[in-house]
C-alpha atoms as one frame of an Amber mdcrd trajectory, in Angstrom:
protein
 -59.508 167.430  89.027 -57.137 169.149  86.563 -54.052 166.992  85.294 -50.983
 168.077  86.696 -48.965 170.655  84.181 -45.935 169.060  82.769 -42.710 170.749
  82.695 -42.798 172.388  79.328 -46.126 173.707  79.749 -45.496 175.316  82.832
 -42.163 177.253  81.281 -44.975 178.090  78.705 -47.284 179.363  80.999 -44.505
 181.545  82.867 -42.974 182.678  79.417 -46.170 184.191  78.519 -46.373 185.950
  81.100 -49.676 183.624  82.682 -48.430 182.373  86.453 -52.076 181.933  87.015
 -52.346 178.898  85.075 -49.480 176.727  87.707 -52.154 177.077  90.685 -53.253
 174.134  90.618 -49.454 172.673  91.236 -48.441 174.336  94.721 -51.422 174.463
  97.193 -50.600 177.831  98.065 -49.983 179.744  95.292 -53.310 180.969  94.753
 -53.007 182.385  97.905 -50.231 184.222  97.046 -51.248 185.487  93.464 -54.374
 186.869  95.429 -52.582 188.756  98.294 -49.866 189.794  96.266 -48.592 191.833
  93.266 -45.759 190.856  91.081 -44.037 193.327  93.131 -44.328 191.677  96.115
 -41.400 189.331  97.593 -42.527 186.031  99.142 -40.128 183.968 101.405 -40.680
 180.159 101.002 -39.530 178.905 104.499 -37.976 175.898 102.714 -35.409 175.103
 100.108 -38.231 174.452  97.521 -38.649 176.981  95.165 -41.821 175.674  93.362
 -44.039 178.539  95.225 -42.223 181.828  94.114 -41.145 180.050  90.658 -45.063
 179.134  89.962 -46.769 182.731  91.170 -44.216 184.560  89.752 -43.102 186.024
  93.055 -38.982 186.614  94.119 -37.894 185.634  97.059 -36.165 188.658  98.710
 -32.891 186.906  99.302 -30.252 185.263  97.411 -29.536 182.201  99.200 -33.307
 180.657  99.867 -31.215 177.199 101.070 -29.783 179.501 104.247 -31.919 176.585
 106.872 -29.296 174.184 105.035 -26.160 175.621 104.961 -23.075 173.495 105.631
 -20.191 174.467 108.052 -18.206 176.066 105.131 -15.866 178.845 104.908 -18.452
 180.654 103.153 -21.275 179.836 105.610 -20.438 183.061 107.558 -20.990 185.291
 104.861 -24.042 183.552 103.407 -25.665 183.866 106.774 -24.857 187.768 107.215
 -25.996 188.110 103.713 -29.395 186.655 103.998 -30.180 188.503 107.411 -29.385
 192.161 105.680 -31.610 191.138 102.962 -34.157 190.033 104.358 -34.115 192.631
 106.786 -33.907 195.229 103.570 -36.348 193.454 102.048 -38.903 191.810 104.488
 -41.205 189.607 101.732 -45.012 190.148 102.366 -45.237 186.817 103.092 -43.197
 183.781 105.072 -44.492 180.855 104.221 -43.299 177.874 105.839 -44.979 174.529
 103.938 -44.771 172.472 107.536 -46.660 169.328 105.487 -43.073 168.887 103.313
 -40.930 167.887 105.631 -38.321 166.756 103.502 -37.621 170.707 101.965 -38.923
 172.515 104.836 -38.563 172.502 109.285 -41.150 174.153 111.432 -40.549 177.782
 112.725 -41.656 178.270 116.239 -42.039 181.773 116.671 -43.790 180.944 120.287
 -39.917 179.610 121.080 -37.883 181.925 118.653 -36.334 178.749 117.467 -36.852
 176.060 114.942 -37.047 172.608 115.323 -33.854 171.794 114.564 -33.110 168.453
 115.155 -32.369 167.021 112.112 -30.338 169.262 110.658 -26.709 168.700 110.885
 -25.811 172.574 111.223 -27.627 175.633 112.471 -26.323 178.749 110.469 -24.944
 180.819 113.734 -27.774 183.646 113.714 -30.417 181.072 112.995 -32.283 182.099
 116.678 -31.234 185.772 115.789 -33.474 185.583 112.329 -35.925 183.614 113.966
 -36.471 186.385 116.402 -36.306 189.071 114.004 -39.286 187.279 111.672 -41.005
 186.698 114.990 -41.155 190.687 115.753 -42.009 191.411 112.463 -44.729 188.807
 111.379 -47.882 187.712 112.141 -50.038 184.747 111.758 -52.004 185.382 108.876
 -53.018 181.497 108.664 -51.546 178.275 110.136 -53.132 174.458 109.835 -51.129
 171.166 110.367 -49.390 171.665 106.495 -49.189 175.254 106.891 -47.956 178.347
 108.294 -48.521 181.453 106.311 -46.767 184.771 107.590 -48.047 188.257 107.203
 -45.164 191.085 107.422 -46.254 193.484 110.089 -43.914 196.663 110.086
């Protein structure tokens, strides 16, 4: 097996415009770089950003920690926010990297709901997003590390 990139080559790789090169670092980002174009949005379901960073792919809303929000004062608005854009902007792709529990929660869509019980606050229109990627997505893939979302407008 390959040797894992180190840090500066991978900025190297994505500098020259060559995301191919970091797929051997996140299982599913060949996937992605061959059901996408670079035009393509791709939600990781998780606050890890090693996915869309290594393929090359945005995610299609500004606050990709929204599962771990704190009760703030700004919590409100970061919530609203990330349900108009991701509702403006549905990503080809949800995937939600159940195997890394540590940056990521599994999303029932069979319940609407997540399981949530380790995390110390639910944004407020957490079930309300949950049933909006539920009417909109389908299972394109799912194992035990897995779930891999296909938009379905």
């Amino acid at each position: 097996p390959a040797m894992p990139m180190g840090y500066a080559q991978a900025l190297g790789a994505l500098a020259n415009g060559q995301p191919e090169q970091l797929v051997n670092q996140h299982r599913y980002a060949k996937f992605v770089l061959e059901h996408t174009t670079a035009a393509d949005t791709v939600l990781s379901w998780s606050i890890d950003p090693t996915l869309n960073f290594q393929t090359g792919r945005a995610e299609p809303v500004a606050a990709v920690f929204y599962p771990y929000l704190v009760d703030s004062p700004i919590s409100k608005r970061l919530e609203a926010d990330y349900f108009e854009q991701l509702k403006n902007n549905p990503p080809k792709y949800i995937i939600d990297n159940k195997g890394d529990r540590v940056n990521s929660f599994d999303l029932d869509l069979s319940t609407n709901k997540s399981n949530s019980a380790r995390m110390p606050y639910i944004p407020g229109n957490f079930d309300e997003v949950v049933k909006w990627i539920n009417q909109h997505y389908k299972t394109e893939y799912e194992d035990k590390d897995v779930l891999i979302l296909r938009y379905t407008p």
